[in-house]
PDB file of C-alpha atoms and ligand atoms in Angstrom:
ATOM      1  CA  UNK A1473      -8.798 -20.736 -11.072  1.00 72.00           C
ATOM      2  CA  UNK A1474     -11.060 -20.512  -8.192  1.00 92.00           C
ATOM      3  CA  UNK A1475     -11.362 -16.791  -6.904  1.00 96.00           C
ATOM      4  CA  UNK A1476     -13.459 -17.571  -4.360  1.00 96.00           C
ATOM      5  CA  UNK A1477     -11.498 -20.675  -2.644  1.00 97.00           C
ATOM      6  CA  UNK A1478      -8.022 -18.279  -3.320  1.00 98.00           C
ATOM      7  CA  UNK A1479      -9.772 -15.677  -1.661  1.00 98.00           C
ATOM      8  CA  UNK A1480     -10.257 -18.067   1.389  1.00 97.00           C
ATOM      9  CA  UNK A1481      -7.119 -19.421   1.449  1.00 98.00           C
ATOM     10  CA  UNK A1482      -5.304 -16.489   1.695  1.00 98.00           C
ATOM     11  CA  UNK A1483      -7.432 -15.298   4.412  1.00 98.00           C
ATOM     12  CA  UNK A1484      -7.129 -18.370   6.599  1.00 98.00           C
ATOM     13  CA  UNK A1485      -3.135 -17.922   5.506  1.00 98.00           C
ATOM     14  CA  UNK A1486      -3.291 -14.819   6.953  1.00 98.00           C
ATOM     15  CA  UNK A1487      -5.140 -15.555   9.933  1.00 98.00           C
ATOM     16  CA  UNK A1488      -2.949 -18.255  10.767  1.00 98.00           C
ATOM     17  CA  UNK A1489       0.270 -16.174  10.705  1.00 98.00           C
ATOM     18  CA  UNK A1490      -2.318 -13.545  13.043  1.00 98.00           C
ATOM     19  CA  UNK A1491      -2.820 -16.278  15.503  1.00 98.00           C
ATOM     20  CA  UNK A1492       0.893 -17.903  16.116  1.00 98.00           C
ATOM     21  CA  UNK A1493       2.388 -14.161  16.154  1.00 98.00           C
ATOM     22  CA  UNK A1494      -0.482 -13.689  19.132  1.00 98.00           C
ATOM     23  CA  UNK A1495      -2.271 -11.160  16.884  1.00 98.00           C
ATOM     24  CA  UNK A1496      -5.789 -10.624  16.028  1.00 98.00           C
ATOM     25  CA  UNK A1497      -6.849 -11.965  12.230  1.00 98.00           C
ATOM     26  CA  UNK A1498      -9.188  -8.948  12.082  1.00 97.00           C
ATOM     27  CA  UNK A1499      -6.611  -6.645  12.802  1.00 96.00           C
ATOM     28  CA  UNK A1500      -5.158  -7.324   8.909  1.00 98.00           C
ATOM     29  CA  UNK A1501      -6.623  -6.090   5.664  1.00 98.00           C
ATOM     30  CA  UNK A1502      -5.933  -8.112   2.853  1.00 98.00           C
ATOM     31  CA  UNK A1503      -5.707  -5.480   0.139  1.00 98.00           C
ATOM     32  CA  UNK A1504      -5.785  -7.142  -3.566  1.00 98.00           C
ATOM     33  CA  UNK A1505      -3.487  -5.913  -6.082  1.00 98.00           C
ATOM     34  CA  UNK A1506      -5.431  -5.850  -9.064  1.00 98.00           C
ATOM     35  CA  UNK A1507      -2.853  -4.517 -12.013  1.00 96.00           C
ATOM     36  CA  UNK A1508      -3.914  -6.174 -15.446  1.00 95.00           C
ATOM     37  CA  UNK A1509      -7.470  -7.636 -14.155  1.00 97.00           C
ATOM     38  CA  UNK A1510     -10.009  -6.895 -16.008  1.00 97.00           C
ATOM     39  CA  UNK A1511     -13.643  -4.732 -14.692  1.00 98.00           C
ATOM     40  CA  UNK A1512     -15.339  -8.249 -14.444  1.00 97.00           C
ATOM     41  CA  UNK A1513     -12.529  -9.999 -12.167  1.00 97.00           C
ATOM     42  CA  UNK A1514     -12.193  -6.922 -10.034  1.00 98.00           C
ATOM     43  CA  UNK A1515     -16.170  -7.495  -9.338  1.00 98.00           C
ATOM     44  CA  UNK A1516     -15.616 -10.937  -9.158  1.00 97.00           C
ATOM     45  CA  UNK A1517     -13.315 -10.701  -6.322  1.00 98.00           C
ATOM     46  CA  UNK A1518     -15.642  -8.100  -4.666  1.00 98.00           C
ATOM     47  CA  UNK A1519     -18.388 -10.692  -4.797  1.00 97.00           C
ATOM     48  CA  UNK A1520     -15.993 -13.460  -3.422  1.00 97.00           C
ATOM     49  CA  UNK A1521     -15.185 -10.968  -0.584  1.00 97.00           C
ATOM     50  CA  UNK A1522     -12.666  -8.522  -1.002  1.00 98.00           C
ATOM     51  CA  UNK A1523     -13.177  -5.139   0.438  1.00 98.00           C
ATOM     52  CA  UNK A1524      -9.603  -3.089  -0.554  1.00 98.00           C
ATOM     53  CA  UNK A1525      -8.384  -3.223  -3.886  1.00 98.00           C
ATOM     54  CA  UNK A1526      -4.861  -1.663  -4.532  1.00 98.00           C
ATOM     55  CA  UNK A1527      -4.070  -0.266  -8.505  1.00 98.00           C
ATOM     56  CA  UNK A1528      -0.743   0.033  -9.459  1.00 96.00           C
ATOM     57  CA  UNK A1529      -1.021   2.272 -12.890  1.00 97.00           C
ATOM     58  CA  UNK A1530      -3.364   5.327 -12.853  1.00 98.00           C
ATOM     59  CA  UNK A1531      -4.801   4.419 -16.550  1.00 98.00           C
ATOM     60  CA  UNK A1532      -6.249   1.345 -15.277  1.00 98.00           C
ATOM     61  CA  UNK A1533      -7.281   3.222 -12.059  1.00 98.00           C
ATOM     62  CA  UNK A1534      -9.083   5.880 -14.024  1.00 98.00           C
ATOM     63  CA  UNK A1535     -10.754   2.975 -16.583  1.00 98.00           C
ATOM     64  CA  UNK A1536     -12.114   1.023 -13.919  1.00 98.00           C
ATOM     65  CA  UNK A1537     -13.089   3.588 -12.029  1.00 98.00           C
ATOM     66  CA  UNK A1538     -14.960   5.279 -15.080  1.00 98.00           C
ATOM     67  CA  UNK A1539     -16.442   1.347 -15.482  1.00 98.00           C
ATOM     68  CA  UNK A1540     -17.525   1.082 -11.591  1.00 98.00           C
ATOM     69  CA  UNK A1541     -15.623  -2.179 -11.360  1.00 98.00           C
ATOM     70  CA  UNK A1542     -14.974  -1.120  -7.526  1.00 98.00           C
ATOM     71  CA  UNK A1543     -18.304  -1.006  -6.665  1.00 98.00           C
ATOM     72  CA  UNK A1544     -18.373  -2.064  -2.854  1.00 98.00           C
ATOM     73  CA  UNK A1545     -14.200  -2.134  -2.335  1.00 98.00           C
ATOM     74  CA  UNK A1546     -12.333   0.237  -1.293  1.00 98.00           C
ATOM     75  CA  UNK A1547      -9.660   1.655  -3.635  1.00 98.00           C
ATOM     76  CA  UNK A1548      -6.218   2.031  -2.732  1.00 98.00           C
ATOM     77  CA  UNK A1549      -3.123   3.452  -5.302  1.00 98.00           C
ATOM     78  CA  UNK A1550      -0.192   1.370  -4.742  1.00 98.00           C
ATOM     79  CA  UNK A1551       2.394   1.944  -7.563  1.00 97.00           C
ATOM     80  CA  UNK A1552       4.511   4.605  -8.420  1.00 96.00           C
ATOM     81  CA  UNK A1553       3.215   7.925  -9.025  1.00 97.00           C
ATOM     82  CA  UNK A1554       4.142  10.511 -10.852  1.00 97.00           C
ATOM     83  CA  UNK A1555       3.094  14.022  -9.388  1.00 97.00           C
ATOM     84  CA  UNK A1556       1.632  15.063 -12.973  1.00 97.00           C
ATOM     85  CA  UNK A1557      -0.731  12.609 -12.639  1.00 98.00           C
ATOM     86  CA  UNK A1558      -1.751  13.294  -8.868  1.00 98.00           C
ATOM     87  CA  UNK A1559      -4.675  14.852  -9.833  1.00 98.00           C
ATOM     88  CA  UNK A1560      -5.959  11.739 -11.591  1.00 98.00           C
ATOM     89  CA  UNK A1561      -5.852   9.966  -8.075  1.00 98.00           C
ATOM     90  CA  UNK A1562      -6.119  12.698  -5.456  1.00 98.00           C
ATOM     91  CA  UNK A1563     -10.032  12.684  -4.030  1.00 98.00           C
ATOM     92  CA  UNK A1564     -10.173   9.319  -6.088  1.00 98.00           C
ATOM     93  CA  UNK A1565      -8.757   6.462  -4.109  1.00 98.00           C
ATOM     94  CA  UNK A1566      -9.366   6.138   0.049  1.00 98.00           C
ATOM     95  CA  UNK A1567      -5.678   5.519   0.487  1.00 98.00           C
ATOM     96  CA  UNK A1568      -2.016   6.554  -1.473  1.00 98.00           C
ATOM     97  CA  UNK A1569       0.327   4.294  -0.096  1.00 98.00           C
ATOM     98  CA  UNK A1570       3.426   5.571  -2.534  1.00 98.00           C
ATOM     99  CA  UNK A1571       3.958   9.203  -1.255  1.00 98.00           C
ATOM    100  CA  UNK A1572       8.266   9.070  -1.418  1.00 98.00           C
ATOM    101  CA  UNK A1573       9.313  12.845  -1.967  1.00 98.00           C
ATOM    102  CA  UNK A1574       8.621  16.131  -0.780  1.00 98.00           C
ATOM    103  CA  UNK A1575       7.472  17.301  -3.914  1.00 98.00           C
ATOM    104  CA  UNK A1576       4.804  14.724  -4.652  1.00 98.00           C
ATOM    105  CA  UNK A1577       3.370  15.278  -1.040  1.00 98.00           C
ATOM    106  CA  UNK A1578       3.167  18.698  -1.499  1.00 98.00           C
ATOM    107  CA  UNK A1579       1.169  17.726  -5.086  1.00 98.00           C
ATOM    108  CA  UNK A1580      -1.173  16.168  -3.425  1.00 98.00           C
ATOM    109  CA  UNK A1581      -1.765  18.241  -0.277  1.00 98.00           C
ATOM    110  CA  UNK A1582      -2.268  21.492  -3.194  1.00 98.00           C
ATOM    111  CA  UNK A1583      -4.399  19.345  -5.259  1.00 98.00           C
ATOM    112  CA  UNK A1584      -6.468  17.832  -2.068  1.00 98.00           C
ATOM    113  CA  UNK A1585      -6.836  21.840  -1.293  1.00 98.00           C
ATOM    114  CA  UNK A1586      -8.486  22.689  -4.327  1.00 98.00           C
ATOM    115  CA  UNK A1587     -10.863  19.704  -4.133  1.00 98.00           C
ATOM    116  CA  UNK A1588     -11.590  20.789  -0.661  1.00 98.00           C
ATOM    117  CA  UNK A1589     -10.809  17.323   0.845  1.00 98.00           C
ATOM    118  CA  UNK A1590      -7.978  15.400   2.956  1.00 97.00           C
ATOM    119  CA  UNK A1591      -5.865  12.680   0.912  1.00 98.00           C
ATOM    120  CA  UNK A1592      -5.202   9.820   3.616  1.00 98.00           C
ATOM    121  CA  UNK A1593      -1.348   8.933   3.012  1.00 98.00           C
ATOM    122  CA  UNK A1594       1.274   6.373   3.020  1.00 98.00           C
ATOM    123  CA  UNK A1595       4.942   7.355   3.111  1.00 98.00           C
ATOM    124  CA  UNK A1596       6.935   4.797   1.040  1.00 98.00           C
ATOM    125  CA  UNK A1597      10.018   3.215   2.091  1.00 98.00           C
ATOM    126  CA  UNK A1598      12.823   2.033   0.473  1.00 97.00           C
ATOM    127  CA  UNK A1599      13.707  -0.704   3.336  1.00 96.00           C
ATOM    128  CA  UNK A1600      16.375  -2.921   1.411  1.00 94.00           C
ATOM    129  CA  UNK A1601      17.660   1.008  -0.104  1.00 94.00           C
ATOM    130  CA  UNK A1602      17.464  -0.420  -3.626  1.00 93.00           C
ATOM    131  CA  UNK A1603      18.933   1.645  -6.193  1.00 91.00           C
ATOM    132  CA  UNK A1604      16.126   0.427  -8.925  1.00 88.00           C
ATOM    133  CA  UNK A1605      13.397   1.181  -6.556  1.00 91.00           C
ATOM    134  CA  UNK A1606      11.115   3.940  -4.897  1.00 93.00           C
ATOM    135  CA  UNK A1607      10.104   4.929  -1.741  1.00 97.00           C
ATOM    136  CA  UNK A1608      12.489   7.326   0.948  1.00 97.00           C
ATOM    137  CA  UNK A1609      15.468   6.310   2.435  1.00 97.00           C
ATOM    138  CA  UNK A1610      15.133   5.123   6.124  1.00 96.00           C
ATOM    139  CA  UNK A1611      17.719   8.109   6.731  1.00 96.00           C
ATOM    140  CA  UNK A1612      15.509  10.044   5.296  1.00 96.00           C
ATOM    141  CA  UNK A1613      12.037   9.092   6.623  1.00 97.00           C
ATOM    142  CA  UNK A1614      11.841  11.802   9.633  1.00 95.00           C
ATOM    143  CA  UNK A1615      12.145  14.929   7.656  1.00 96.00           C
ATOM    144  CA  UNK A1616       9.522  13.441   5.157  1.00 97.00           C
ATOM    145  CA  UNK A1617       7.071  12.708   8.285  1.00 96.00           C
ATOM    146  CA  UNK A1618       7.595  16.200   9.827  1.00 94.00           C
ATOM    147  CA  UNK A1619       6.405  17.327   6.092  1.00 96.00           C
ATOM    148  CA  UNK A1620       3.553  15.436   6.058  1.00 95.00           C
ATOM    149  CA  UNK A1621       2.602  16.708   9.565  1.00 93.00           C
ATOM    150  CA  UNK A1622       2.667  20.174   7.968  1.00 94.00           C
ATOM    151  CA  UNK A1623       0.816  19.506   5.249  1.00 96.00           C
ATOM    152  CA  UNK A1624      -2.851  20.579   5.840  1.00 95.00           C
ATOM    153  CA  UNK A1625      -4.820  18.438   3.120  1.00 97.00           C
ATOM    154  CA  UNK A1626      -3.121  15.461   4.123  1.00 96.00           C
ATOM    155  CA  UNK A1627      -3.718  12.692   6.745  1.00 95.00           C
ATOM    156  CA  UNK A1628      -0.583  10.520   7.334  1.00 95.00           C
ATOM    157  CA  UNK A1629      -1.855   6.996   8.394  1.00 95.00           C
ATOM    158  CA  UNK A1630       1.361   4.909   8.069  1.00 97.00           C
ATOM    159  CA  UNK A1631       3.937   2.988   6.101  1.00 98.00           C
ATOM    160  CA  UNK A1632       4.755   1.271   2.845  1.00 98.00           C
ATOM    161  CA  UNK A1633       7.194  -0.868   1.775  1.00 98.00           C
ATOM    162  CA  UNK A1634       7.924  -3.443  -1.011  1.00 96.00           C
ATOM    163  CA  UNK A1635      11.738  -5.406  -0.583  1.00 92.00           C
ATOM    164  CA  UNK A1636      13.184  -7.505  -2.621  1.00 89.00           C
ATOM    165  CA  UNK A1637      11.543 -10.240  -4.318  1.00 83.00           C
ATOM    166  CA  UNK A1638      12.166 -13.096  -2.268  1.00 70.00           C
ATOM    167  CA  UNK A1639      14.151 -15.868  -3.111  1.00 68.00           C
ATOM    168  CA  UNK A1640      14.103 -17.689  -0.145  1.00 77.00           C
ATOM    169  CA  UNK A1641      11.713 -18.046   2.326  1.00 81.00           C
ATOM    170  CA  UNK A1642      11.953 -15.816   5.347  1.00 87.00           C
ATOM    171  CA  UNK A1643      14.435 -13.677   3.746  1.00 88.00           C
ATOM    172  CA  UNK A1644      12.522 -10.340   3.739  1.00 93.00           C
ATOM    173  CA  UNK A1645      11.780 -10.904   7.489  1.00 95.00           C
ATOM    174  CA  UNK A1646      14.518  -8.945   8.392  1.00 96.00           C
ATOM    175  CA  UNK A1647      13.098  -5.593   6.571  1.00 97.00           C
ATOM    176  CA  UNK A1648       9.542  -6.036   7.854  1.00 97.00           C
ATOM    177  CA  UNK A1649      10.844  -5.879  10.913  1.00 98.00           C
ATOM    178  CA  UNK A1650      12.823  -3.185  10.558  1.00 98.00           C
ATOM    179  CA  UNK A1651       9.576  -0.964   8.866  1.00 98.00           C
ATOM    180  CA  UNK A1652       8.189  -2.332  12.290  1.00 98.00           C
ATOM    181  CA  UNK A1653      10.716  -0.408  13.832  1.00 97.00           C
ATOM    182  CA  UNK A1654      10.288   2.635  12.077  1.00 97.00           C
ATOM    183  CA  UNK A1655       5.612   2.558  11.986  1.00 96.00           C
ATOM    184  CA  UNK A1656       6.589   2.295  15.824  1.00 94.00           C
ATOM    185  CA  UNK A1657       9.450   5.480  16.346  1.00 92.00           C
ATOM    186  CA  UNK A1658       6.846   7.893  14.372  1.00 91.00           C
ATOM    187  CA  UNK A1659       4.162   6.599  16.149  1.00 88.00           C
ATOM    188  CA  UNK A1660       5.669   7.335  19.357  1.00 85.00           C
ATOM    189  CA  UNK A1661       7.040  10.304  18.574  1.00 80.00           C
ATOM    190  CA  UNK A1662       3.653  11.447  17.366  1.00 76.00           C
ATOM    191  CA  UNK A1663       1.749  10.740  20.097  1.00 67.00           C
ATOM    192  CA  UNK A1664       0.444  14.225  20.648  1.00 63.00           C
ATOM    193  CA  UNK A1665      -0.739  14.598  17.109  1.00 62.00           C
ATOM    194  CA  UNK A1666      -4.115  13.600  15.669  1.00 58.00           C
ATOM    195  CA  UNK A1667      -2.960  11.877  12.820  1.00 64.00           C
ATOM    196  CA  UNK A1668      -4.079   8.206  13.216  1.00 81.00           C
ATOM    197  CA  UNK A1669      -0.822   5.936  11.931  1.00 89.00           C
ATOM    198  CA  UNK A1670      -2.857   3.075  11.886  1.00 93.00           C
ATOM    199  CA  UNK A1671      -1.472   1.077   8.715  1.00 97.00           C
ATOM    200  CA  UNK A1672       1.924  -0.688   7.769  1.00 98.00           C
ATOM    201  CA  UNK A1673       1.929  -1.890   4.274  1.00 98.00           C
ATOM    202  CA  UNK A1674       4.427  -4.895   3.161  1.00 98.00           C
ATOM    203  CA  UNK A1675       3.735  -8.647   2.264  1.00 97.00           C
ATOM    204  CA  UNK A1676       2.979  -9.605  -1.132  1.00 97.00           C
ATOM    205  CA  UNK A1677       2.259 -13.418  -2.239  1.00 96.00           C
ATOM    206  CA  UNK A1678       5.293 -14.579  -1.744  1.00 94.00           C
ATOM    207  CA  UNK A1679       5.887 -13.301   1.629  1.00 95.00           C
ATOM    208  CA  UNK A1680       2.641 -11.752   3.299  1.00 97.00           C
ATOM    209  CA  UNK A1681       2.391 -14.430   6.187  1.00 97.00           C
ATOM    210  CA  UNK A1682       5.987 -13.109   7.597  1.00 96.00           C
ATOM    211  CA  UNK A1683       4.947  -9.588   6.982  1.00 97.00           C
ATOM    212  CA  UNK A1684       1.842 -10.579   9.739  1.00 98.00           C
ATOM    213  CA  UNK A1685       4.046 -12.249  12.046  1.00 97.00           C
ATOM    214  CA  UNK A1686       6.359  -8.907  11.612  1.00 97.00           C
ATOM    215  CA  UNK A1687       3.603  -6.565  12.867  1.00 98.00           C
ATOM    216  CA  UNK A1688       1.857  -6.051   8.641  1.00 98.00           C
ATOM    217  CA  UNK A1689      -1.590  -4.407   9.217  1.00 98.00           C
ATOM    218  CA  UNK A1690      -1.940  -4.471   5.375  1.00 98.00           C
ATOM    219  CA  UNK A1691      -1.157  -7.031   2.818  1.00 98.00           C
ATOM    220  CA  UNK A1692      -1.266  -6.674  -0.892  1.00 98.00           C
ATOM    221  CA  UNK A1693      -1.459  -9.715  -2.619  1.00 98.00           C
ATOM    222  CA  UNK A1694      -1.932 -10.242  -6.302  1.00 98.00           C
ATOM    223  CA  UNK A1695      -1.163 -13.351  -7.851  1.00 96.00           C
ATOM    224  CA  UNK A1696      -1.852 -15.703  -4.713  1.00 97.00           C
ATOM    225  CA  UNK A1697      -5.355 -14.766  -5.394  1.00 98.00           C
ATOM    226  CA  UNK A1698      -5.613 -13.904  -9.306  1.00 97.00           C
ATOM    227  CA  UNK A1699      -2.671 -16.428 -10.538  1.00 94.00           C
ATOM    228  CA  UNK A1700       0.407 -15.524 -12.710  1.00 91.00           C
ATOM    229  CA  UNK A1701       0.641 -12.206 -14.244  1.00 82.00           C
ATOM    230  CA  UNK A1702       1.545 -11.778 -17.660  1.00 74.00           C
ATOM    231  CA  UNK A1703       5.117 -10.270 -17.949  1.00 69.00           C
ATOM    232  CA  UNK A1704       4.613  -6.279 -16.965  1.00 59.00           C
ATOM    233  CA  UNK A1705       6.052  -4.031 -19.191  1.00 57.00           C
ATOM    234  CA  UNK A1706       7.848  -1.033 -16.809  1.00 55.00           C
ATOM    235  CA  UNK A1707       5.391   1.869 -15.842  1.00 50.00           C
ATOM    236  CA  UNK A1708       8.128   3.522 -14.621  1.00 46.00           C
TER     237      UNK A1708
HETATM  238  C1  PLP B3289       1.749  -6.294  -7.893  1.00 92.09           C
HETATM  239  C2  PLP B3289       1.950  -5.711  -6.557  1.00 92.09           C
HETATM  240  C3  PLP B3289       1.665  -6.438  -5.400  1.00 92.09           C
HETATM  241  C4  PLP B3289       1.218  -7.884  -5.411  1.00 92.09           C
HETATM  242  O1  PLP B3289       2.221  -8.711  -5.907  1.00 92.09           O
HETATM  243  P1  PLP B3289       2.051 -10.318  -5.927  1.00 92.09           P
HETATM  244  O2  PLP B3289       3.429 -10.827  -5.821  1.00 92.09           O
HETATM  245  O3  PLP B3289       1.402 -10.645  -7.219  1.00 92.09           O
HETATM  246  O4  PLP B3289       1.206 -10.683  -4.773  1.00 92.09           O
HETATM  247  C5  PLP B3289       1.811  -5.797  -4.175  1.00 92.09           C
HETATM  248  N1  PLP B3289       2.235  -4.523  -4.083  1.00 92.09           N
HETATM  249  C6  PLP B3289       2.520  -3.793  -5.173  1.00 92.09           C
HETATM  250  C7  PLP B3289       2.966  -2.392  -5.002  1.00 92.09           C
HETATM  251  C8  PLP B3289       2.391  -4.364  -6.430  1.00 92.09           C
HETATM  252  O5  PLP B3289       2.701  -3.650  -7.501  1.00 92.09           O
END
């Protein structure tokens, strides 16, 4: 395996999709999903380019963090997360992208309080309303916004979402467009508000270049750049 040349090729991927939906390349971060990589690939990838790196589990978080594999990315928490760990992750990562309840938001905005800092947020949503999955319900997406608004410690910057795995190609287009939908209501209706919405997270490996051409200023892509995982047992 060839991080560098994956690295690349997801990149030109991306741009590609960019260019034919009449959107900028530059205007997409590609965001690697690191779960089960080691210290010395995460730096790897940092040296073959990548600037956002996106943890799913806070034990690795905290490990690598403790190991300053990140050194030069960004970090970003992607996975589930439970608010007794929030403190782990609060102040620690640039961007949560799985904020999905009430109460977790308002576990973060106390423990961004008592660090004395602002946690930059996703809201996670449950587009394909999955029963086995996180993230709100569409339904259920305003009230969690207006909370977020409220919260002091807390800068809401967008939207998250992870559908189905895809089976066929093209299949998830329908939900990325629909998040679409949604990033562009709050926006709107936020106009007059200093929050910057500025990110919509969806597209993994198997679907990223639709997410672009569905409006995706984020992608987070694992094994298109770090091959096959081994099987994952549940963090959940
Ligand atoms: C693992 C993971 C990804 C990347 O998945 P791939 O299919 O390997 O690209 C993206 N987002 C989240 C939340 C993940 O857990």
């Amino acid at each position: 395996m060839d991080l560098s040349q994956n690295v690349n090729a997801v990149r030109e991927k991306i741009a590609a999709a960019a260019l034919a939906a009449g959107r900028k390349p530059e205007e997409i971060t590609l965001c690697a999903a690191t779960k089960v990589q080691t210290d010395e690939t995460i730096r790897a990838a940092i040296a073959a380019g990548i600037r956002v790196c996106g943890e799913n589990r806070v034990q690795e978080l905290t490990a690598h963090l403790a190991a300053g594999a990140y050194a030069g990315s960004a970090v970003h928490f992607i996975g589930h997360l439970q608010t007794n760990k929030v403190k782990q992750v609060v102040g620690q990562v640039d961007l949560i992208h799985s904020v999905d309840s009430v109460r977790l938001l308002h576990a973060i905005d106390s423990q961004a309080d008592k660090l004395g800092l602002v946690q930059d947020i996703l809201l996670e949503v449950n587009i394909a309303q999955e029963e086995s999955k996180g993230g709100i319900s569409p339904r259920d997406l305003p009230d969690l916004v207006r909370a977020a608004l409220d919260c002091g410690h807390v800068r809401l910057r967008g939207l998250m979402a992870i559908p189905p795995i895809s089976s066929a190609s093209g299949a998830n287009r329908k939900y990325f467009s629909e998040m679409r939908n949604l990033f562009v209501d709050i926006m709107s209706e936020m106009s007059d508000n200093q929050s910057v919405m500025d990110c919509l997270s969806m597209g993994m490996s198997a679907d990223f270049e639709d997410a672009v051409a569905e409006g995706a200023t984020l992608v987070r892509v694992g094994t298109a750049l770090f091959g096959s995982r081994p099987p994952l047992v549940s963090s959940r």
